[in-house]
């Protein structure tokens, strides 16, 4: 196990075979970036004297042209810079000491390092005579500005959200955890894309074994490109074949920071406006950031309501199909007569009605997501009101079937995690099919298989069903009840944090 953050940093950057084995030179860069229309190179004279020639290289659009001109080319061509400089080694030392107006100056000796810097927003000054280069960070500022979160609405919390730029995202977290104990370890993932990935954790709070295991899995990730969260998630989770989500997702830096202080490890990817957090259990997907802003009684009530909605979303259609088809004796007489009256002229069976309505709701939801906002809202209104009412009047479906499926769908929309909601919709359809095949016996059998699968899952050493299975006392109370902040002195025991206490 790594003893400190620096040891972990060295372990995180695994040794790779050099991709470009040619010597560092401007001609070698021209060969590597041939047929790249955005690759720019310019020869300048150091101090406008013929003694030393420098090659300045950059990728147009990735860097700021103004910064390249004012901070690098202009100072390097001033006559006063070349006094007492007779060779390229002295020129290199002078550039590193501040001959260029840039906060970041990195000496590079290999072609791999220069190519990686160029593709990540640096400008390289090449000294061909000694095979050395100095790279300056001059990234373009043409990025999306920080805006409000769109998926995770904030009522009392912060109004900023992650963007597609890694360094902006890390700064948003730094503003909330102003401590050197917040560690940030970066690496590149993807043989072709070289996407920057940042692992963030609070030293002394996060479990070192979890950080080490995440670094090991990232080191073993061998893909061409990392352009989506699914590419990363399916390679680092414990059970990639399981449909259940195993990493927490958020677009809110305040929630990301809260989870880091709770003892979790965060993961940010350049180009993705989403933060990933681990380890995670099923109970973590039922929590929202707003619970920490509400009174503990309100937060507890909303938590219980979400679990009731979770059960309704999964079991309500299946229970209706099973009882209506196989166990009519369980239905009160007056309700049974009402159901019989509503289904008297409907030509389809109960199971076919429910399955058809579930598929119809999924189609409406997919149409609302893919179409532009005005058209998507119109489609939802037309589908939910006009088509649904027409189907009932035409005796195609019964009103009770629409009520059951609509209630289940509304309950599903109350779940905080969209990934968990997608799994609930799949499980709901599977349970309806089992109920149609064998009634409550089919529902019970499928439920047992589902619970067995849940019990077999782990997330970086944490039981997926925790706190119900972590061996700690009062698991049901810890699952549903949020204690007042002054009484909540300890961090979640399932995370195995070295610092157990969050307050005195």
CSV table of C-alpha atoms in Angstrom, one decimal:
chain,number,residue,atom,x,y,z
A,1,UNK,CA,0.0,0.0,0.0
A,2,UNK,CA,1.2,3.5,-0.7
A,3,UNK,CA,2.4,5.4,2.4
A,4,UNK,CA,1.6,8.9,1.2
A,5,UNK,CA,0.1,10.9,-1.7
A,6,UNK,CA,3.5,11.2,-3.5
A,7,UNK,CA,4.0,7.5,-3.5
A,8,UNK,CA,0.5,7.0,-4.9
A,9,UNK,CA,1.2,9.7,-7.6
A,10,UNK,CA,4.2,7.7,-8.7
A,11,UNK,CA,2.3,4.5,-8.8
A,12,UNK,CA,-0.6,6.1,-10.6
A,13,UNK,CA,1.6,7.0,-13.6
A,14,UNK,CA,2.5,3.6,-14.9
A,15,UNK,CA,5.6,3.2,-17.1
A,16,UNK,CA,4.6,3.2,-20.8
A,17,UNK,CA,6.6,2.5,-23.8
A,18,UNK,CA,7.4,5.7,-25.7
A,19,UNK,CA,5.1,6.2,-28.7
A,20,UNK,CA,7.4,8.5,-30.6
A,21,UNK,CA,11.0,7.3,-30.5
A,22,UNK,CA,12.5,10.0,-32.7
A,23,UNK,CA,14.7,12.6,-31.2
A,24,UNK,CA,13.2,15.9,-30.1
A,25,UNK,CA,13.3,18.4,-32.9
A,26,UNK,CA,11.1,20.7,-34.8
A,27,UNK,CA,11.4,18.6,-37.9
A,28,UNK,CA,10.2,15.6,-35.9
A,29,UNK,CA,7.2,17.5,-34.8
A,30,UNK,CA,6.4,18.5,-38.4
A,31,UNK,CA,6.5,14.8,-39.3
A,32,UNK,CA,4.2,13.8,-36.4
A,33,UNK,CA,1.7,16.5,-37.1
A,34,UNK,CA,1.7,16.3,-40.9
A,35,UNK,CA,-1.7,16.7,-42.5
A,36,UNK,CA,-2.9,18.5,-39.3
A,37,UNK,CA,-4.2,21.8,-40.6
A,38,UNK,CA,-4.3,23.4,-37.1
A,39,UNK,CA,-0.6,22.7,-36.3
A,40,UNK,CA,1.4,26.0,-36.5
A,41,UNK,CA,5.1,26.6,-36.3
A,42,UNK,CA,7.1,29.7,-36.5
A,43,UNK,CA,10.9,30.3,-36.5
A,44,UNK,CA,12.1,33.3,-34.4
A,45,UNK,CA,15.5,34.8,-33.5
A,46,UNK,CA,16.2,35.0,-29.8
A,47,UNK,CA,16.7,38.7,-29.2
A,48,UNK,CA,16.5,39.3,-32.9
A,49,UNK,CA,20.1,38.2,-33.3
A,50,UNK,CA,21.3,35.6,-35.8
A,51,UNK,CA,23.1,33.6,-33.1
A,52,UNK,CA,20.2,31.4,-31.8
A,53,UNK,CA,17.1,30.3,-33.8
A,54,UNK,CA,14.0,29.0,-31.9
A,55,UNK,CA,11.0,27.1,-33.3
A,56,UNK,CA,7.7,28.0,-31.7
A,57,UNK,CA,5.0,25.4,-32.2
A,58,UNK,CA,1.3,25.3,-31.1
A,59,UNK,CA,-2.1,24.0,-32.2
A,60,UNK,CA,-4.4,26.7,-33.4
A,61,UNK,CA,-7.7,26.9,-31.5
A,62,UNK,CA,-6.4,24.9,-28.6
A,63,UNK,CA,-4.2,27.8,-27.4
A,64,UNK,CA,-4.8,31.5,-27.1
A,65,UNK,CA,-3.2,33.4,-30.0
A,66,UNK,CA,-2.9,36.5,-27.9
A,67,UNK,CA,-1.1,34.7,-25.1
A,68,UNK,CA,1.3,33.1,-27.6
A,69,UNK,CA,2.1,36.5,-29.1
A,70,UNK,CA,2.3,38.7,-26.0
A,71,UNK,CA,3.7,36.2,-23.5
A,72,UNK,CA,6.1,34.1,-25.5
A,73,UNK,CA,7.1,35.5,-28.9
A,74,UNK,CA,7.3,39.1,-28.0
A,75,UNK,CA,9.6,38.8,-24.9
A,76,UNK,CA,11.8,36.2,-26.6
A,77,UNK,CA,12.5,38.5,-29.5
A,78,UNK,CA,13.4,41.6,-27.4
A,79,UNK,CA,17.0,42.7,-27.9
A,80,UNK,CA,17.7,43.0,-24.2
A,81,UNK,CA,17.1,39.3,-23.7
A,82,UNK,CA,20.1,38.1,-25.7
A,83,UNK,CA,22.8,39.9,-23.7
A,84,UNK,CA,25.7,37.6,-22.8
A,85,UNK,CA,23.9,34.6,-24.4
A,86,UNK,CA,26.3,32.8,-26.7
A,87,UNK,CA,24.7,29.2,-27.0
A,88,UNK,CA,21.4,27.4,-26.8
A,89,UNK,CA,22.1,26.0,-23.3
A,90,UNK,CA,22.4,29.5,-21.9
A,91,UNK,CA,19.3,30.4,-23.9
A,92,UNK,CA,17.4,27.5,-22.3
A,93,UNK,CA,18.4,28.5,-18.8
A,94,UNK,CA,17.4,32.1,-19.4
A,95,UNK,CA,13.9,31.0,-20.7
A,96,UNK,CA,13.4,28.8,-17.7
A,97,UNK,CA,14.4,31.7,-15.4
A,98,UNK,CA,11.7,34.0,-16.9
A,99,UNK,CA,12.6,35.3,-20.3
A,100,UNK,CA,9.0,34.5,-21.3
A,101,UNK,CA,6.0,35.9,-19.5
A,102,UNK,CA,4.1,32.8,-18.5
A,103,UNK,CA,3.4,31.3,-15.1
A,104,UNK,CA,4.1,27.7,-16.3
A,105,UNK,CA,7.3,26.7,-17.9
A,106,UNK,CA,8.2,23.0,-18.2
A,107,UNK,CA,11.5,21.7,-19.6
A,108,UNK,CA,11.0,18.7,-21.9
A,109,UNK,CA,13.5,16.2,-23.2
A,110,UNK,CA,11.4,13.7,-25.1
A,111,UNK,CA,9.1,13.9,-28.1
A,112,UNK,CA,6.3,12.2,-26.1
A,113,UNK,CA,6.2,14.9,-23.5
A,114,UNK,CA,6.1,17.7,-26.1
A,115,UNK,CA,3.3,16.1,-28.1
A,116,UNK,CA,1.3,15.5,-25.0
A,117,UNK,CA,1.7,19.2,-23.9
A,118,UNK,CA,0.8,20.5,-27.4
A,119,UNK,CA,-2.4,18.5,-27.5
A,120,UNK,CA,-3.4,19.8,-24.0
A,121,UNK,CA,-3.1,23.5,-24.7
A,122,UNK,CA,0.6,24.3,-24.5
A,123,UNK,CA,3.0,26.2,-26.7
A,124,UNK,CA,6.4,24.6,-27.2
A,125,UNK,CA,9.7,26.5,-27.8
A,126,UNK,CA,12.1,24.0,-29.5
A,127,UNK,CA,15.9,24.3,-29.3
A,128,UNK,CA,17.0,22.0,-32.1
A,129,UNK,CA,20.8,22.3,-31.3
A,130,UNK,CA,20.5,20.6,-27.9
A,131,UNK,CA,17.3,18.6,-28.4
A,132,UNK,CA,15.4,20.4,-25.6
A,133,UNK,CA,12.1,22.2,-25.4
A,134,UNK,CA,10.2,24.5,-23.0
A,135,UNK,CA,6.5,24.2,-22.9
A,136,UNK,CA,4.2,27.0,-21.7
A,137,UNK,CA,0.5,26.6,-20.8
A,138,UNK,CA,-1.5,29.0,-22.9
A,139,UNK,CA,-4.9,27.2,-23.2
A,140,UNK,CA,-7.7,29.0,-25.0
A,141,UNK,CA,-10.4,30.5,-22.9
A,142,UNK,CA,-13.1,29.6,-25.3
A,143,UNK,CA,-14.9,27.2,-23.0
A,144,UNK,CA,-18.5,27.0,-21.7
A,145,UNK,CA,-19.0,29.3,-18.7
A,146,UNK,CA,-20.2,28.0,-15.4
A,147,UNK,CA,-24.0,27.7,-15.3
A,148,UNK,CA,-26.7,26.3,-13.1
A,149,UNK,CA,-27.2,22.5,-12.8
A,150,UNK,CA,-29.9,21.2,-15.2
A,151,UNK,CA,-30.4,17.7,-13.9
A,152,UNK,CA,-29.9,18.2,-10.1
A,153,UNK,CA,-32.0,21.2,-9.2
A,154,UNK,CA,-30.7,23.2,-6.3
A,155,UNK,CA,-33.2,24.9,-3.9
A,156,UNK,CA,-31.0,26.1,-1.0
A,157,UNK,CA,-27.6,25.0,-2.2
A,158,UNK,CA,-25.1,26.4,-4.7
A,159,UNK,CA,-26.1,27.3,-8.2
A,160,UNK,CA,-23.0,26.3,-10.1
A,161,UNK,CA,-22.3,23.1,-12.1
A,162,UNK,CA,-19.4,21.3,-13.6
A,163,UNK,CA,-18.3,22.2,-17.1
A,164,UNK,CA,-16.3,20.4,-19.8
A,165,UNK,CA,-12.9,21.8,-18.7
A,166,UNK,CA,-11.0,19.7,-16.1
A,167,UNK,CA,-9.1,22.5,-14.5
A,168,UNK,CA,-12.2,24.6,-14.0
A,169,UNK,CA,-13.9,21.6,-12.3
A,170,UNK,CA,-11.0,21.0,-9.9
A,171,UNK,CA,-11.0,24.7,-9.0
A,172,UNK,CA,-14.7,24.5,-8.2
A,173,UNK,CA,-14.0,21.8,-5.7
A,174,UNK,CA,-10.9,23.6,-4.3
A,175,UNK,CA,-13.1,26.6,-3.5
A,176,UNK,CA,-15.2,24.5,-1.2
A,177,UNK,CA,-12.4,22.4,0.4
A,178,UNK,CA,-9.6,25.0,1.1
A,179,UNK,CA,-7.1,22.6,2.5
A,180,UNK,CA,-3.8,21.0,1.4
A,181,UNK,CA,-5.2,17.7,2.5
A,182,UNK,CA,-7.4,17.7,-0.6
A,183,UNK,CA,-5.2,15.7,-2.9
A,184,UNK,CA,-5.4,15.7,-6.7
A,185,UNK,CA,-3.6,13.1,-8.8
A,186,UNK,CA,-3.8,13.3,-12.6
A,187,UNK,CA,-3.1,10.9,-15.4
A,188,UNK,CA,-3.9,10.3,-19.0
A,189,UNK,CA,-6.3,7.5,-20.2
A,190,UNK,CA,-6.7,6.4,-23.8
A,191,UNK,CA,-4.0,5.3,-26.2
A,192,UNK,CA,-5.3,7.6,-28.9
A,193,UNK,CA,-7.2,10.3,-27.0
A,194,UNK,CA,-4.8,10.8,-24.0
A,195,UNK,CA,-7.7,12.1,-21.9
A,196,UNK,CA,-6.8,13.7,-18.6
A,197,UNK,CA,-8.3,12.1,-15.6
A,198,UNK,CA,-8.1,13.5,-12.0
A,199,UNK,CA,-8.5,11.5,-8.8
A,200,UNK,CA,-9.5,13.6,-5.8
A,201,UNK,CA,-9.7,12.6,-2.2
A,202,UNK,CA,-9.1,14.1,1.3
A,203,UNK,CA,-6.0,12.7,2.8
A,204,UNK,CA,-6.7,11.2,6.2
A,205,UNK,CA,-10.4,10.9,5.5
A,206,UNK,CA,-10.6,8.6,2.4
A,207,UNK,CA,-9.7,5.0,2.8
A,208,UNK,CA,-6.1,4.6,1.4
A,209,UNK,CA,-7.1,1.1,0.2
A,210,UNK,CA,-9.9,2.5,-1.9
A,211,UNK,CA,-7.6,5.1,-3.5
A,212,UNK,CA,-4.9,2.5,-4.2
A,213,UNK,CA,-7.5,0.2,-5.8
A,214,UNK,CA,-8.9,2.9,-8.0
A,215,UNK,CA,-5.4,3.9,-9.2
A,216,UNK,CA,-4.6,0.2,-10.0
A,217,UNK,CA,-7.8,-0.1,-12.1
A,218,UNK,CA,-7.1,3.1,-13.9
A,219,UNK,CA,-3.6,1.9,-14.6
A,220,UNK,CA,-5.0,-1.3,-16.1
A,221,UNK,CA,-7.5,0.5,-18.3
A,222,UNK,CA,-6.4,0.0,-21.9
A,223,UNK,CA,-8.7,1.7,-24.4
A,224,UNK,CA,-8.3,3.8,-27.5
A,225,UNK,CA,-10.3,6.8,-26.3
A,226,UNK,CA,-12.1,7.9,-23.1
A,227,UNK,CA,-15.0,10.1,-24.4
A,228,UNK,CA,-17.9,9.0,-22.3
A,229,UNK,CA,-18.5,8.1,-18.7
A,230,UNK,CA,-19.7,4.6,-19.7
A,231,UNK,CA,-16.3,3.8,-21.1
A,232,UNK,CA,-14.7,4.5,-17.8
A,233,UNK,CA,-17.4,3.1,-15.6
A,234,UNK,CA,-17.6,-0.3,-17.2
A,235,UNK,CA,-13.9,-0.8,-16.8
A,236,UNK,CA,-13.4,0.1,-13.2
A,237,UNK,CA,-16.6,-1.1,-11.4
A,238,UNK,CA,-16.7,-4.5,-9.7
A,239,UNK,CA,-19.6,-6.0,-11.7
A,240,UNK,CA,-19.7,-4.4,-15.2
A,241,UNK,CA,-22.4,-6.9,-16.3
A,242,UNK,CA,-24.8,-5.8,-13.7
A,243,UNK,CA,-27.4,-3.2,-14.8
A,244,UNK,CA,-27.3,-1.5,-11.3
A,245,UNK,CA,-25.3,1.7,-11.1
A,246,UNK,CA,-22.2,1.3,-9.0
A,247,UNK,CA,-20.7,4.8,-9.2
A,248,UNK,CA,-22.4,8.0,-8.0
A,249,UNK,CA,-22.8,10.7,-10.6
A,250,UNK,CA,-23.2,14.4,-10.0
A,251,UNK,CA,-23.0,17.7,-11.9
A,252,UNK,CA,-22.9,19.8,-8.7
A,253,UNK,CA,-19.5,20.6,-7.1
A,254,UNK,CA,-21.1,21.1,-3.7
A,255,UNK,CA,-22.3,17.5,-3.6
A,256,UNK,CA,-19.0,16.3,-5.0
A,257,UNK,CA,-17.2,18.1,-2.1
A,258,UNK,CA,-19.6,16.8,0.5
A,259,UNK,CA,-19.0,13.2,-0.7
A,260,UNK,CA,-15.2,13.8,-0.5
A,261,UNK,CA,-15.5,15.0,3.1
A,262,UNK,CA,-17.7,12.0,3.9
A,263,UNK,CA,-14.7,9.7,2.9
A,264,UNK,CA,-15.4,8.9,-0.7
A,265,UNK,CA,-13.0,9.2,-3.7
A,266,UNK,CA,-13.9,11.5,-6.6
A,267,UNK,CA,-13.1,11.1,-10.3
A,268,UNK,CA,-13.2,14.0,-12.8
A,269,UNK,CA,-12.6,13.5,-16.6
A,270,UNK,CA,-11.6,16.3,-19.0
A,271,UNK,CA,-14.3,16.9,-21.4
A,272,UNK,CA,-17.2,15.6,-19.2
A,273,UNK,CA,-19.3,17.9,-17.0
A,274,UNK,CA,-19.9,15.1,-14.5
A,275,UNK,CA,-18.1,14.0,-11.3
A,276,UNK,CA,-17.9,10.3,-10.3
A,277,UNK,CA,-17.8,9.2,-6.7
A,278,UNK,CA,-17.0,5.9,-5.1
A,279,UNK,CA,-17.6,3.6,-3.3
A,280,UNK,CA,-21.4,3.5,-3.6
A,281,UNK,CA,-24.3,1.4,-2.2
A,282,UNK,CA,-27.9,1.2,-3.2
A,283,UNK,CA,-28.9,3.5,-0.3
A,284,UNK,CA,-26.6,6.3,-1.6
A,285,UNK,CA,-28.6,6.5,-4.8
A,286,UNK,CA,-31.7,7.4,-2.7
A,287,UNK,CA,-30.1,10.4,-1.1
A,288,UNK,CA,-30.1,14.0,-2.4
A,289,UNK,CA,-28.0,17.0,-1.5
A,290,UNK,CA,-31.1,18.9,-0.4
A,291,UNK,CA,-31.5,16.6,2.6
A,292,UNK,CA,-28.6,18.3,4.3
A,293,UNK,CA,-30.3,21.7,3.8
A,294,UNK,CA,-33.6,20.7,5.2
A,295,UNK,CA,-34.8,20.2,8.8
A,296,UNK,CA,-34.0,16.6,10.0
A,297,UNK,CA,-37.7,15.8,10.3
A,298,UNK,CA,-38.4,17.0,6.8
A,299,UNK,CA,-35.4,15.2,5.4
A,300,UNK,CA,-36.4,12.0,7.1
A,301,UNK,CA,-40.0,12.2,5.8
A,302,UNK,CA,-38.7,12.8,2.2
A,303,UNK,CA,-36.3,9.8,2.5
A,304,UNK,CA,-39.2,7.5,3.6
A,305,UNK,CA,-41.3,8.9,0.8
A,306,UNK,CA,-38.6,8.1,-1.8
A,307,UNK,CA,-38.3,4.5,-0.5
A,308,UNK,CA,-42.1,4.1,-0.7
A,309,UNK,CA,-42.0,5.5,-4.3
A,310,UNK,CA,-39.2,3.0,-5.1
A,311,UNK,CA,-41.4,0.1,-4.0
A,312,UNK,CA,-44.4,1.5,-5.9
A,313,UNK,CA,-42.5,2.0,-9.0
A,314,UNK,CA,-41.2,-1.6,-9.1
A,315,UNK,CA,-44.1,-3.7,-7.7
A,316,UNK,CA,-47.4,-1.8,-8.3
A,317,UNK,CA,-47.9,-3.0,-12.0
A,318,UNK,CA,-46.8,-6.5,-11.2
A,319,UNK,CA,-49.0,-6.8,-8.1
A,320,UNK,CA,-52.0,-5.6,-10.1
A,321,UNK,CA,-51.4,-8.1,-12.9
A,322,UNK,CA,-50.9,-11.0,-10.5
A,323,UNK,CA,-53.9,-10.2,-8.3
A,324,UNK,CA,-56.2,-9.4,-11.3
A,325,UNK,CA,-55.3,-12.6,-13.2
A,326,UNK,CA,-54.6,-15.2,-10.5
A,327,UNK,CA,-55.7,-14.0,-7.1
A,328,UNK,CA,-59.0,-12.2,-7.5
A,329,UNK,CA,-60.0,-13.3,-4.0
A,330,UNK,CA,-57.5,-10.7,-2.5
A,331,UNK,CA,-59.4,-7.8,-4.1
A,332,UNK,CA,-62.3,-6.2,-2.1
A,333,UNK,CA,-65.7,-7.0,-3.6
A,334,UNK,CA,-66.6,-3.4,-4.5
A,335,UNK,CA,-63.2,-2.8,-6.1
A,336,UNK,CA,-63.4,-6.0,-8.0
A,337,UNK,CA,-66.8,-5.1,-9.4
A,338,UNK,CA,-65.4,-1.7,-10.4
A,339,UNK,CA,-62.5,-3.4,-12.2
A,340,UNK,CA,-64.8,-5.9,-14.0
A,341,UNK,CA,-67.0,-3.0,-15.1
A,342,UNK,CA,-64.0,-1.1,-16.5
A,343,UNK,CA,-62.6,-4.1,-18.3
A,344,UNK,CA,-65.9,-5.4,-19.7
A,345,UNK,CA,-65.5,-4.0,-23.2
A,346,UNK,CA,-61.7,-4.1,-23.4
A,347,UNK,CA,-60.5,-6.8,-25.8
A,348,UNK,CA,-57.0,-7.3,-24.3
A,349,UNK,CA,-55.9,-9.2,-21.2
A,350,UNK,CA,-54.7,-7.4,-18.1
A,351,UNK,CA,-51.1,-8.3,-18.7
A,352,UNK,CA,-51.1,-7.1,-22.3
A,353,UNK,CA,-52.7,-3.8,-21.2
A,354,UNK,CA,-50.1,-3.1,-18.6
A,355,UNK,CA,-47.2,-4.1,-20.8
A,356,UNK,CA,-48.6,-2.0,-23.6
A,357,UNK,CA,-49.0,1.0,-21.3
A,358,UNK,CA,-45.5,0.7,-19.9
A,359,UNK,CA,-44.1,0.6,-23.4
A,360,UNK,CA,-46.2,3.6,-24.4
A,361,UNK,CA,-44.9,5.6,-21.4
A,362,UNK,CA,-41.3,4.7,-22.3
A,363,UNK,CA,-41.9,5.9,-25.9
A,364,UNK,CA,-43.3,9.2,-24.6
A,365,UNK,CA,-40.4,9.7,-22.3
A,366,UNK,CA,-37.9,8.9,-25.0
A,367,UNK,CA,-39.6,11.2,-27.4
A,368,UNK,CA,-39.6,14.0,-24.8
A,369,UNK,CA,-35.9,13.6,-24.3
A,370,UNK,CA,-34.8,13.5,-27.9
A,371,UNK,CA,-36.9,16.2,-29.4
A,372,UNK,CA,-36.3,19.9,-28.9
A,373,UNK,CA,-37.8,21.4,-25.8
A,374,UNK,CA,-41.0,23.0,-27.3
A,375,UNK,CA,-41.7,20.0,-29.5
A,376,UNK,CA,-41.0,17.6,-26.7
A,377,UNK,CA,-43.4,19.3,-24.3
A,378,UNK,CA,-46.1,19.2,-27.0
A,379,UNK,CA,-45.6,15.5,-27.6
A,380,UNK,CA,-45.8,14.8,-23.9
A,381,UNK,CA,-49.1,16.7,-23.6
A,382,UNK,CA,-50.6,15.1,-26.7
A,383,UNK,CA,-49.5,11.6,-25.7
A,384,UNK,CA,-50.6,11.8,-22.1
A,385,UNK,CA,-53.9,13.6,-22.5
A,386,UNK,CA,-55.3,13.2,-26.0
A,387,UNK,CA,-54.0,9.7,-26.9
A,388,UNK,CA,-54.6,8.4,-23.4
A,389,UNK,CA,-58.2,9.7,-23.2
A,390,UNK,CA,-59.0,8.5,-26.7
A,391,UNK,CA,-57.7,5.0,-25.8
A,392,UNK,CA,-60.0,4.8,-22.8
A,393,UNK,CA,-63.0,6.1,-24.7
A,394,UNK,CA,-62.3,3.6,-27.5
A,395,UNK,CA,-62.2,0.8,-25.0
A,396,UNK,CA,-58.6,-0.1,-26.0
A,397,UNK,CA,-57.4,0.0,-22.4
A,398,UNK,CA,-59.2,0.3,-19.1
A,399,UNK,CA,-58.9,3.3,-16.9
A,400,UNK,CA,-57.5,1.3,-14.0
A,401,UNK,CA,-54.6,0.2,-16.2
A,402,UNK,CA,-53.7,3.8,-16.9
A,403,UNK,CA,-54.0,4.7,-13.3
A,404,UNK,CA,-51.6,1.9,-12.2
A,405,UNK,CA,-49.0,2.5,-14.8
A,406,UNK,CA,-49.2,6.3,-14.4
A,407,UNK,CA,-48.8,6.0,-10.6
A,408,UNK,CA,-45.8,3.7,-11.0
A,409,UNK,CA,-44.2,6.1,-13.5
A,410,UNK,CA,-44.7,9.1,-11.4
A,411,UNK,CA,-43.2,7.2,-8.4
A,412,UNK,CA,-40.2,6.3,-10.6
A,413,UNK,CA,-39.6,10.0,-11.4
A,414,UNK,CA,-39.2,10.8,-7.7
A,415,UNK,CA,-36.0,8.8,-7.6
A,416,UNK,CA,-32.9,11.0,-7.3
A,417,UNK,CA,-30.7,8.9,-9.7
A,418,UNK,CA,-31.7,8.6,-13.3
A,419,UNK,CA,-29.4,5.5,-13.6
A,420,UNK,CA,-31.3,3.8,-10.8
A,421,UNK,CA,-34.6,4.9,-12.4
A,422,UNK,CA,-33.7,3.2,-15.6
A,423,UNK,CA,-33.0,-0.1,-13.7
A,424,UNK,CA,-36.3,0.3,-11.9
A,425,UNK,CA,-38.1,0.6,-15.2
A,426,UNK,CA,-36.4,-2.6,-16.5
A,427,UNK,CA,-37.2,-4.5,-13.3
A,428,UNK,CA,-40.8,-3.3,-13.4
A,429,UNK,CA,-41.3,-4.8,-16.9
A,430,UNK,CA,-39.6,-8.0,-15.9
A,431,UNK,CA,-41.8,-8.4,-12.8
A,432,UNK,CA,-45.0,-7.8,-14.9
A,433,UNK,CA,-43.9,-10.6,-17.3
A,434,UNK,CA,-43.3,-12.9,-14.3
A,435,UNK,CA,-46.6,-11.9,-12.7
A,436,UNK,CA,-48.4,-12.7,-16.0
A,437,UNK,CA,-46.7,-16.1,-16.2
A,438,UNK,CA,-47.1,-17.3,-12.6
A,439,UNK,CA,-48.9,-14.7,-10.5
A,440,UNK,CA,-47.5,-13.9,-7.1
A,441,UNK,CA,-45.3,-17.0,-7.2
A,442,UNK,CA,-43.5,-15.6,-10.3
A,443,UNK,CA,-43.1,-12.2,-8.6
A,444,UNK,CA,-41.7,-13.8,-5.5
A,445,UNK,CA,-39.2,-15.9,-7.5
A,446,UNK,CA,-37.9,-13.0,-9.5
A,447,UNK,CA,-37.7,-10.9,-6.3
A,448,UNK,CA,-35.5,-13.6,-4.7
A,449,UNK,CA,-33.2,-13.6,-7.7
A,450,UNK,CA,-33.0,-9.9,-7.6
A,451,UNK,CA,-32.1,-9.8,-3.9
A,452,UNK,CA,-29.5,-12.6,-4.4
A,453,UNK,CA,-27.9,-10.4,-7.1
A,454,UNK,CA,-28.0,-7.4,-4.8
A,455,UNK,CA,-26.3,-9.3,-2.0
A,456,UNK,CA,-23.5,-10.5,-4.4
A,457,UNK,CA,-22.5,-7.0,-5.4
A,458,UNK,CA,-19.6,-5.0,-3.9
A,459,UNK,CA,-18.3,-1.5,-4.7
A,460,UNK,CA,-14.6,-1.1,-3.9
A,461,UNK,CA,-14.9,-3.3,-0.8
A,462,UNK,CA,-18.3,-1.9,0.3
A,463,UNK,CA,-21.4,-4.1,0.4
A,464,UNK,CA,-23.9,-2.8,-2.1
A,465,UNK,CA,-26.8,-3.5,0.3
A,466,UNK,CA,-25.2,-1.5,3.2
A,467,UNK,CA,-26.2,-0.3,5.7
A,468,UNK,CA,-28.6,-3.3,5.9
A,469,UNK,CA,-25.7,-5.8,5.7
A,470,UNK,CA,-22.7,-3.9,7.2
A,471,UNK,CA,-23.0,-5.5,10.6
A,472,UNK,CA,-23.5,-2.2,12.4
A,473,UNK,CA,-26.5,-1.7,14.9
A,474,UNK,CA,-29.8,-0.2,13.9
A,475,UNK,CA,-29.5,-0.6,10.1
A,476,UNK,CA,-33.1,0.3,9.3
A,477,UNK,CA,-32.9,3.5,11.4
A,478,UNK,CA,-29.7,4.6,9.7
A,479,UNK,CA,-31.2,3.9,6.3
A,480,UNK,CA,-34.3,6.0,6.8
A,481,UNK,CA,-33.7,8.6,9.6
A,482,UNK,CA,-31.4,11.6,9.3
A,483,UNK,CA,-30.2,12.7,12.7
A,484,UNK,CA,-29.9,16.4,13.6
A,485,UNK,CA,-26.4,17.7,12.6
A,486,UNK,CA,-25.1,18.2,16.2
A,487,UNK,CA,-25.9,14.5,16.9
A,488,UNK,CA,-24.4,13.2,13.7
A,489,UNK,CA,-20.8,13.1,14.9
A,490,UNK,CA,-19.4,10.1,13.0
A,491,UNK,CA,-18.9,9.3,9.3
A,492,UNK,CA,-20.5,6.4,7.6
A,493,UNK,CA,-18.9,3.3,9.0
A,494,UNK,CA,-19.1,1.4,5.8
A,495,UNK,CA,-16.6,3.7,4.1
A,496,UNK,CA,-13.8,2.6,6.6
A,497,UNK,CA,-12.5,6.1,6.9
A,498,UNK,CA,-9.3,6.6,9.0
A,499,UNK,CA,-10.8,9.7,10.6
A,500,UNK,CA,-14.1,8.5,12.0
A,501,UNK,CA,-15.3,11.7,13.5
A,502,UNK,CA,-16.7,14.6,11.5
A,503,UNK,CA,-17.1,16.9,14.5
A,504,UNK,CA,-16.4,16.9,18.3
